[in-house]
mmCIF file of C-alpha atoms and ligand atoms in Angstrom:
data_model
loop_
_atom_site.group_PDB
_atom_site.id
_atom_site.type_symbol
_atom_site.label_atom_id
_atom_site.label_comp_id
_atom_site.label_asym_id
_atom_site.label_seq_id
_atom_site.Cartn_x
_atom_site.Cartn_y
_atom_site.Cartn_z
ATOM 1 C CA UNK A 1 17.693 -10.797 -10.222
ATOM 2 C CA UNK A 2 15.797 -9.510 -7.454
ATOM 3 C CA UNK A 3 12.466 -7.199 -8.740
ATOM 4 C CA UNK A 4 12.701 -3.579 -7.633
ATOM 5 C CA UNK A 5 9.304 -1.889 -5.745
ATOM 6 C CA UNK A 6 8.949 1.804 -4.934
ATOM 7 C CA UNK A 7 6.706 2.765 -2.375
ATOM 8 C CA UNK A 8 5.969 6.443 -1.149
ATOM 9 C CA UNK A 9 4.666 6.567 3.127
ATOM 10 C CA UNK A 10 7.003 4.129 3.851
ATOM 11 C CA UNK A 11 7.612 5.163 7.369
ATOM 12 C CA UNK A 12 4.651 3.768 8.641
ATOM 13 C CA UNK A 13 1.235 2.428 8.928
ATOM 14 C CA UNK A 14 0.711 0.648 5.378
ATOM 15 C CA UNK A 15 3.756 1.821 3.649
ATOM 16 C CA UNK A 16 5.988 0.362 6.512
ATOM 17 C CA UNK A 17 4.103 -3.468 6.204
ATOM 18 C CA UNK A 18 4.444 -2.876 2.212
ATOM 19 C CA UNK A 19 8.012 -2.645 2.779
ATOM 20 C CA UNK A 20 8.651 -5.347 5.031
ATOM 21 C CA UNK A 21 6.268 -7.589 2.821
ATOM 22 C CA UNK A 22 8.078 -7.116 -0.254
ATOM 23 C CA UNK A 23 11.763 -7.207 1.235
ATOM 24 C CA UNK A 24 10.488 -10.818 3.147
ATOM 25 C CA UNK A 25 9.467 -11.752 -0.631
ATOM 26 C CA UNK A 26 13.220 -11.001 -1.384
ATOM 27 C CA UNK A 27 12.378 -7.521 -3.093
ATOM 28 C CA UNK A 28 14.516 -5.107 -3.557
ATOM 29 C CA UNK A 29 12.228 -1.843 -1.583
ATOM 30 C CA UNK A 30 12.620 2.296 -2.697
ATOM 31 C CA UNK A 31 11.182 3.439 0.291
ATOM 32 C CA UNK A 32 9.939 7.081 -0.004
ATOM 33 C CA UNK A 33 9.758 8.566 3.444
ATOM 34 C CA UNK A 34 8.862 12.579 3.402
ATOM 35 C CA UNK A 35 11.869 13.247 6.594
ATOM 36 C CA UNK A 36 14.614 11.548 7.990
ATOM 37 C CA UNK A 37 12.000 10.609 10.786
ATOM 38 C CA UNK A 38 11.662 6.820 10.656
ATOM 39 C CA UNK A 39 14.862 5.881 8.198
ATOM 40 C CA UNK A 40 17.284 4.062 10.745
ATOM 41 C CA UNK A 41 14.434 1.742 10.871
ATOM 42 C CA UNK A 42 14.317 1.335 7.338
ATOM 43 C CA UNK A 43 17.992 1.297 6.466
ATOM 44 C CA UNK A 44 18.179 -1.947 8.676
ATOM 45 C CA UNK A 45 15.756 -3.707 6.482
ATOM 46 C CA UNK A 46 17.902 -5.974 4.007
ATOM 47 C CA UNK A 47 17.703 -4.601 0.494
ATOM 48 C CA UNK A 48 16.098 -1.437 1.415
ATOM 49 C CA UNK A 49 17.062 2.103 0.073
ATOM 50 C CA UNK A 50 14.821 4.827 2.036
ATOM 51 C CA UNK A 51 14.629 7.992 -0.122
ATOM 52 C CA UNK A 52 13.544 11.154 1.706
ATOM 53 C CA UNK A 53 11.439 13.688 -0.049
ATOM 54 C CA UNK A 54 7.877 15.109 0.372
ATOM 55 C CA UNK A 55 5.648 13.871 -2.247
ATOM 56 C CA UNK A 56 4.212 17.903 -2.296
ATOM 57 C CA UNK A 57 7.669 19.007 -3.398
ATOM 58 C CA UNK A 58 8.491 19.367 -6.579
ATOM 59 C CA UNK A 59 12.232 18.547 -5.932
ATOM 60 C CA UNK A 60 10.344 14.873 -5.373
ATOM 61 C CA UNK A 61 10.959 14.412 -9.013
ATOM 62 C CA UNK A 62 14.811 14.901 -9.498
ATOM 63 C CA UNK A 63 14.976 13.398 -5.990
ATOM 64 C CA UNK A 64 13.612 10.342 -7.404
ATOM 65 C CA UNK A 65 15.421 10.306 -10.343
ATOM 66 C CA UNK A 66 18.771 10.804 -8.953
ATOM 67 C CA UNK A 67 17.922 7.541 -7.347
ATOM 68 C CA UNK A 68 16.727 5.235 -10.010
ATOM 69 C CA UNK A 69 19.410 6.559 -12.066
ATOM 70 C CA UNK A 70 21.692 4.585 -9.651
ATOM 71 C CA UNK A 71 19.200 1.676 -8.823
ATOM 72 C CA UNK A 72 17.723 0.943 -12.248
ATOM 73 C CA UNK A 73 14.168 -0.352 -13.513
ATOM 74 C CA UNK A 74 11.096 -0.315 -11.239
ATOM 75 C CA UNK A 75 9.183 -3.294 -11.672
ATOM 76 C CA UNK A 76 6.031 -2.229 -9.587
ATOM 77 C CA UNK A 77 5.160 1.748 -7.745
ATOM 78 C CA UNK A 78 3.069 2.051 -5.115
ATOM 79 C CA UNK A 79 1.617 5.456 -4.284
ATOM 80 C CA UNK A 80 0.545 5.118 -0.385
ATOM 81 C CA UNK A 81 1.741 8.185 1.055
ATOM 82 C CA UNK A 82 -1.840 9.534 2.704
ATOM 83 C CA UNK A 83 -2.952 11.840 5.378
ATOM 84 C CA UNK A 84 -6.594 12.155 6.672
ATOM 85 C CA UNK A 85 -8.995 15.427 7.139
ATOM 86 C CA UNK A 86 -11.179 17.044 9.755
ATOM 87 C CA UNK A 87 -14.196 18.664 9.052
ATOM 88 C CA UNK A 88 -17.468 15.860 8.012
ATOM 89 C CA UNK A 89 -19.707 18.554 7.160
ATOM 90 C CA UNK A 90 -19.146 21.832 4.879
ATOM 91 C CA UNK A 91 -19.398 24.177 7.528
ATOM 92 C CA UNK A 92 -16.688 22.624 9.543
ATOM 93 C CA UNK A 93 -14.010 22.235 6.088
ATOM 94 C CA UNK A 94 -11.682 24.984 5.261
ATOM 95 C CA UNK A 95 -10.582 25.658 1.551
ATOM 96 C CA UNK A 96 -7.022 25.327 2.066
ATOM 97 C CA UNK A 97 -7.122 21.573 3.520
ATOM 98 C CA UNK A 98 -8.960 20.161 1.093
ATOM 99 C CA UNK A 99 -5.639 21.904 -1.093
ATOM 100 C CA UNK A 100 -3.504 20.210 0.793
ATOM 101 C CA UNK A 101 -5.082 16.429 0.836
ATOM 102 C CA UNK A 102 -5.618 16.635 -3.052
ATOM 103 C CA UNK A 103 -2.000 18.063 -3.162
ATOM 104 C CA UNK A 104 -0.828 14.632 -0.885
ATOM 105 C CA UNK A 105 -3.159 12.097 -2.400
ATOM 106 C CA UNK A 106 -3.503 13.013 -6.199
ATOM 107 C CA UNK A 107 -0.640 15.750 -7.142
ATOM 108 C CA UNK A 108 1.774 13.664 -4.869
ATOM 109 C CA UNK A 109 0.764 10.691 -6.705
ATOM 110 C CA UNK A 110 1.140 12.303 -10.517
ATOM 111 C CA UNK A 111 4.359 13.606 -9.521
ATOM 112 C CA UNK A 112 6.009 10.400 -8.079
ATOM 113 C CA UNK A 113 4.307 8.735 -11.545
ATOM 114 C CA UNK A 114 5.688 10.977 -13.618
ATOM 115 C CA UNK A 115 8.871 10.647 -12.241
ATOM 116 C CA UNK A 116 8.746 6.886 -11.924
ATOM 117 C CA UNK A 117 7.371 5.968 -15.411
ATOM 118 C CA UNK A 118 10.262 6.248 -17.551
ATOM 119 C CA UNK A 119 11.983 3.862 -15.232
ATOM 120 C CA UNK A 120 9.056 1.437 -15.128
ATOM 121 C CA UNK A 121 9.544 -2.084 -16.652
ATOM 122 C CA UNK A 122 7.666 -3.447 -19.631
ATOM 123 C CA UNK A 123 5.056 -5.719 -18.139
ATOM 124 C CA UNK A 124 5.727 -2.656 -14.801
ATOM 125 C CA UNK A 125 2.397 -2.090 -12.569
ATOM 126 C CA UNK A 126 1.464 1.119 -10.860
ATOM 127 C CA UNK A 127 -0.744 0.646 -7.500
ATOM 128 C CA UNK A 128 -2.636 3.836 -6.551
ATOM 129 C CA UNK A 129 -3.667 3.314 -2.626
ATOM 130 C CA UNK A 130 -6.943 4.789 -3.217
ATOM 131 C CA UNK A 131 -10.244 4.719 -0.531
ATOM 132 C CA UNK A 132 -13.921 3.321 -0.707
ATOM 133 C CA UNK A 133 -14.380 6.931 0.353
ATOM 134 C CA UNK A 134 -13.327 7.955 -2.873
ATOM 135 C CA UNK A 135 -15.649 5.680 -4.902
ATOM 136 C CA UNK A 136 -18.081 8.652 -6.529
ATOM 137 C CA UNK A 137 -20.709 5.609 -7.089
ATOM 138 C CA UNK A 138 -20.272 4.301 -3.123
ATOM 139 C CA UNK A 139 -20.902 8.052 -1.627
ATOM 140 C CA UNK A 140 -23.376 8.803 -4.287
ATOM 141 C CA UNK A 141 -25.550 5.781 -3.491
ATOM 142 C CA UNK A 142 -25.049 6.722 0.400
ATOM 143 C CA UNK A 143 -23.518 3.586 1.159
ATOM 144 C CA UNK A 144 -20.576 5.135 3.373
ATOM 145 C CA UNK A 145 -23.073 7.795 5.025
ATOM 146 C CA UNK A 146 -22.626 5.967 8.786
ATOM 147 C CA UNK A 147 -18.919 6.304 8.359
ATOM 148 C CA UNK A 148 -17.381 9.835 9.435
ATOM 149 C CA UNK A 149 -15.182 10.933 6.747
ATOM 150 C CA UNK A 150 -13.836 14.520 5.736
ATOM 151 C CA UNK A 151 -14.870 16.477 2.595
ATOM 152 C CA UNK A 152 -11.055 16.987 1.899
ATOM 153 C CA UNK A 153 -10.158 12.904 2.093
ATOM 154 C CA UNK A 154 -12.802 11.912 0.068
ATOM 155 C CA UNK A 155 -12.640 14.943 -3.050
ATOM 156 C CA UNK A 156 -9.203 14.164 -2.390
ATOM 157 C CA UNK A 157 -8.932 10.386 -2.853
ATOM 158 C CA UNK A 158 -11.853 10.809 -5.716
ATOM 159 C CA UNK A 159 -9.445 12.760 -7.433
ATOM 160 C CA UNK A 160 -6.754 10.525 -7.273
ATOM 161 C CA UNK A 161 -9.225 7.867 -8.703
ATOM 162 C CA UNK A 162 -9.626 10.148 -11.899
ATOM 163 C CA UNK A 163 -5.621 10.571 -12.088
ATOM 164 C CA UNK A 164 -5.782 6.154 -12.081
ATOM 165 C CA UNK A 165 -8.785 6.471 -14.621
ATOM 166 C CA UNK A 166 -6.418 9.110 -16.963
ATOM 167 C CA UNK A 167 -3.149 7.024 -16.442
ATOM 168 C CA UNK A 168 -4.965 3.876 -17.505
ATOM 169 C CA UNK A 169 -6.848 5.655 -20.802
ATOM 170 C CA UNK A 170 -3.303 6.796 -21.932
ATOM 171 C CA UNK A 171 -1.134 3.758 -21.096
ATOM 172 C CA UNK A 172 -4.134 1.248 -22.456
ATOM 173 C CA UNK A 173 -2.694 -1.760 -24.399
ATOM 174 C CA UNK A 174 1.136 -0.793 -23.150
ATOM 175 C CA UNK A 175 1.977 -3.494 -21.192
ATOM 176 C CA UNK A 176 2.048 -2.560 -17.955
ATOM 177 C CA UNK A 177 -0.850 -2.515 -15.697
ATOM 178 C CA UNK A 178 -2.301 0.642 -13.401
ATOM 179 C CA UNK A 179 -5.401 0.215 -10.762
ATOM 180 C CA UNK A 180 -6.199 1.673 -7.776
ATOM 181 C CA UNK A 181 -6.506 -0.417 -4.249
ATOM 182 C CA UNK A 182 -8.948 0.340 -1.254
ATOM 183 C CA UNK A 183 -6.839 -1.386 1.039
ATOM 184 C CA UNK A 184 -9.325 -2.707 3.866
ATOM 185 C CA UNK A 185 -9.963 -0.184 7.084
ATOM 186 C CA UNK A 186 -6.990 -0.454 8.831
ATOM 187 C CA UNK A 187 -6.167 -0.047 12.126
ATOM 188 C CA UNK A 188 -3.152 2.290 11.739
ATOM 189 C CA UNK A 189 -2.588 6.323 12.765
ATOM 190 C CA UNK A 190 -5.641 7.623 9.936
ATOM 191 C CA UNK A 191 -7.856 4.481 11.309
ATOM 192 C CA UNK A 192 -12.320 4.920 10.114
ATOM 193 C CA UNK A 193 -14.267 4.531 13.221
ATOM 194 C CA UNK A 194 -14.762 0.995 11.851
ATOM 195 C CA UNK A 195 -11.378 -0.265 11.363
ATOM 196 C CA UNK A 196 -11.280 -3.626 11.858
ATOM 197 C CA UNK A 197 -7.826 -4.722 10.420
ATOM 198 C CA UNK A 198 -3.919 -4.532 10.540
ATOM 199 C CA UNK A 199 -1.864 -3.381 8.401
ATOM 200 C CA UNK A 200 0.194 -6.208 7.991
ATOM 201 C CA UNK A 201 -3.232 -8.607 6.733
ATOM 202 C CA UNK A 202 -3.725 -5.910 4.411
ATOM 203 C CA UNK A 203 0.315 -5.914 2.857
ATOM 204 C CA UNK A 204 0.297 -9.357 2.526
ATOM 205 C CA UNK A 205 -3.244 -9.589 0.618
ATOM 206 C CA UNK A 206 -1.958 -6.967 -1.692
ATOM 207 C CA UNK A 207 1.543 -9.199 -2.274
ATOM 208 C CA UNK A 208 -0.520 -12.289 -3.143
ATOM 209 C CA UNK A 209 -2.650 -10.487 -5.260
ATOM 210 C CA UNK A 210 0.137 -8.926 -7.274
ATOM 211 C CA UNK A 211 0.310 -11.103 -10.436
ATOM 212 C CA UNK A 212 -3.648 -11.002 -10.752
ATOM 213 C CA UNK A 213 -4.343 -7.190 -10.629
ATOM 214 C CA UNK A 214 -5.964 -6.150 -13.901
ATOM 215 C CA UNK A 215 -5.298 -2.983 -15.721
ATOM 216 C CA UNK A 216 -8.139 -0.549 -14.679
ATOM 217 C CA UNK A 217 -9.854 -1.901 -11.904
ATOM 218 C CA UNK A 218 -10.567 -0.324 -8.550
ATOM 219 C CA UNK A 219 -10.002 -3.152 -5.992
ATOM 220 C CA UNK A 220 -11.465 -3.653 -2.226
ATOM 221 C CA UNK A 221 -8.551 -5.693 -1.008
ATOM 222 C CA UNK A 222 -10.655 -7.734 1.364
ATOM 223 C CA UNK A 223 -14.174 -7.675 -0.752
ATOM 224 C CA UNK A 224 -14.866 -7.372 -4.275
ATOM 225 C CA UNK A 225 -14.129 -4.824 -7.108
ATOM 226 C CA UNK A 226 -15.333 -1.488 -6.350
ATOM 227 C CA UNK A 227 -17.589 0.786 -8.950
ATOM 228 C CA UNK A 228 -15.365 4.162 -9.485
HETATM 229 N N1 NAP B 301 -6.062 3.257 7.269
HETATM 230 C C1 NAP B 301 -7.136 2.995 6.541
HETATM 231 O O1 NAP B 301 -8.142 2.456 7.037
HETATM 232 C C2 NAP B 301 -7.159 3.342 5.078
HETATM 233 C C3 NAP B 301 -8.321 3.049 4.340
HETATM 234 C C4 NAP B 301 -8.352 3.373 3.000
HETATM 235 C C5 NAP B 301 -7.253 3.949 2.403
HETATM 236 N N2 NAP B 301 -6.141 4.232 3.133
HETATM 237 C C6 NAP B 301 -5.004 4.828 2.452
HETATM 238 O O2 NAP B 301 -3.870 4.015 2.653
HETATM 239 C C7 NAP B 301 -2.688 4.821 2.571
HETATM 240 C C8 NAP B 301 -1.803 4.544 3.779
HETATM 241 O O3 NAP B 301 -2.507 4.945 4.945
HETATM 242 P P1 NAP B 301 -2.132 4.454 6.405
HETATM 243 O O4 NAP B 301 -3.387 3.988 7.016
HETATM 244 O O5 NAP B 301 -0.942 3.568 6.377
HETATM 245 O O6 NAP B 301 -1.794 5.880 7.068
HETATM 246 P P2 NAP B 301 -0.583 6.354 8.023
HETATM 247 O O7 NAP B 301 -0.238 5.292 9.004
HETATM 248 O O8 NAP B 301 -0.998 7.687 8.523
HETATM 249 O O9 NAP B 301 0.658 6.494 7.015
HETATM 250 C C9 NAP B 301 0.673 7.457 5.991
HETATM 251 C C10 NAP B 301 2.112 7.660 5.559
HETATM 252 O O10 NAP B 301 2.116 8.612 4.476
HETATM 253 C C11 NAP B 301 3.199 9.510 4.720
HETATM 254 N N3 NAP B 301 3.008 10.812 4.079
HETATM 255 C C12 NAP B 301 1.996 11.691 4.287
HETATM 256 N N4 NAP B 301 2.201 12.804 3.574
HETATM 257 C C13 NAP B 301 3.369 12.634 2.912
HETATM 258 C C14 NAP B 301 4.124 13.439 2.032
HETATM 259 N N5 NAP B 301 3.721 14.669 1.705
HETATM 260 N N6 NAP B 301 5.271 12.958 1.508
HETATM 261 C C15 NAP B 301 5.701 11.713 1.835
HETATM 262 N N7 NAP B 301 5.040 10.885 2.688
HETATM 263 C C16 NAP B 301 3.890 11.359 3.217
HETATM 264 C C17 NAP B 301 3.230 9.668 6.229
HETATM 265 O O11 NAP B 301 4.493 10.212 6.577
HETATM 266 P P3 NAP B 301 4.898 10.582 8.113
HETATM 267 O O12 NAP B 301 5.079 9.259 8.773
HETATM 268 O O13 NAP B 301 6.153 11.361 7.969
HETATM 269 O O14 NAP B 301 3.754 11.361 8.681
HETATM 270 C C18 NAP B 301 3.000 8.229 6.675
HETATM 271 O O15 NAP B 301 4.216 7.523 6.746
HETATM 272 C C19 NAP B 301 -3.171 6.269 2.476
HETATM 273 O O16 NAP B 301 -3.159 6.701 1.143
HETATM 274 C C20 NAP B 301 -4.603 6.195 2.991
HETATM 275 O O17 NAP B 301 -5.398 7.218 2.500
HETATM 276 C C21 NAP B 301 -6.063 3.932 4.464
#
């Protein structure tokens, strides 16, 4: 029987490669998209079931559930749904977007996991698509201080990494396996000045390395473990 992936920001950039590079793997894809913007493209893909709902919404929950109620087990989730910030520098960040990114990148994320868990299958593996931005250890040690980045995407995405660092304290010695991914810099619509790769490279590095990803680890898809 074919295995069963759910991944949220399906409609493009990452989440669109994801998709593609499971369903060529003979996957069967939940694509989360957050509007109908995007799904005709999706619904053409063999074996894919887009599901429309804004990871911010609470109604993402029962939207998701309705839906694995009728498509059974999960075997792996990927939370990619992302959006980038503006201001660099404290004078230039408002309050109410750095709200909003921790809202898309870690509430989004605990609410699509919450959801998604009960469905999850034994040996199941949860994928947070986190950010060397959001490595505390990286920024701390100034090794990301030539890169622009916003305050909100990086207290966002560190955020996230503590919602990874919970999940995997709680669901230690379960079975399944939960880690977060810094998936390369990536040349898609929330590019770093320095992106130097597609999208695609980076969906199939993360299929091959499916099998190997080990419970509580922060991965650089293209380098080496990251510190949290
Ligand atoms: N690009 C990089 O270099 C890079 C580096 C490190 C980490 N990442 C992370 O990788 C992930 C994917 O990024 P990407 O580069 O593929 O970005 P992208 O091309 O901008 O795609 C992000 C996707 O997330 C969706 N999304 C945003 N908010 C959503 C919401 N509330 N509900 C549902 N879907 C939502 C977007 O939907 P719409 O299409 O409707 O806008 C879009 O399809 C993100 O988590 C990002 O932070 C990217």
């Amino acid at each position: 029987m074919n295995k069963t992936v759910l991944i949220t920001g399906a409609r493009r950039g990452l989440g669109l490669a994801l998709t593609k590079q499971f369903i060529s793997n003979r996957w069967n894809v939940l694509s989360v998209i957050r509007n109908d913007k995007g799904i005709n493209e999706l619904k053409e893909l063999p074996n894919c079931i887009p599901i429309i709902s804004d990871i911010t919404s609470d109604e993402v929950q029962s939207t998701i559930h309705e839906s694995l109620k009728e498509n059974g087990a999960v075997d792996v989730l990927i939370n990619n749904a992302g959006i980038p910030g503006s201001g660099a520098h404290l004078d230039e960040t408002i309050a109410n977007e750095v709200l909003s990114l921790i809202d898309v990148h870690c509430i989004g994320a605990f609410r699509v996991t919450q959801a998604v868990l009960p469905f999850l299958s034994k040996d199941g593996v949860v994928i947070n698509v986190s950010s060397r931005f959001g490595s505390i250890s990286k920024v701390s040690k100034g090794e990301l201080d030539n890169v622009k980045c916003s305050y909100s995407y990086r207290i966002a995405k560190a955020a996230q990494n503590m919602l990874t660092q919970c999940l995997c304290r709680e669901f230690k010695d379960k079975g399944i396996r939960i880690c977060s991914i810094h998936p390369g810099r990536l040349t898609t619509e929330i590019a770093s000045s320095d992106a130097d790769r597609t999208a695609e490279e980076a969906a199939k590095k993360l299929f091959s390395m499916l099998e190997l990803l080990e419970h509580g680890k922060f991965y650089s898809l293209f380098e080496d473990i990251i510190e949290w």
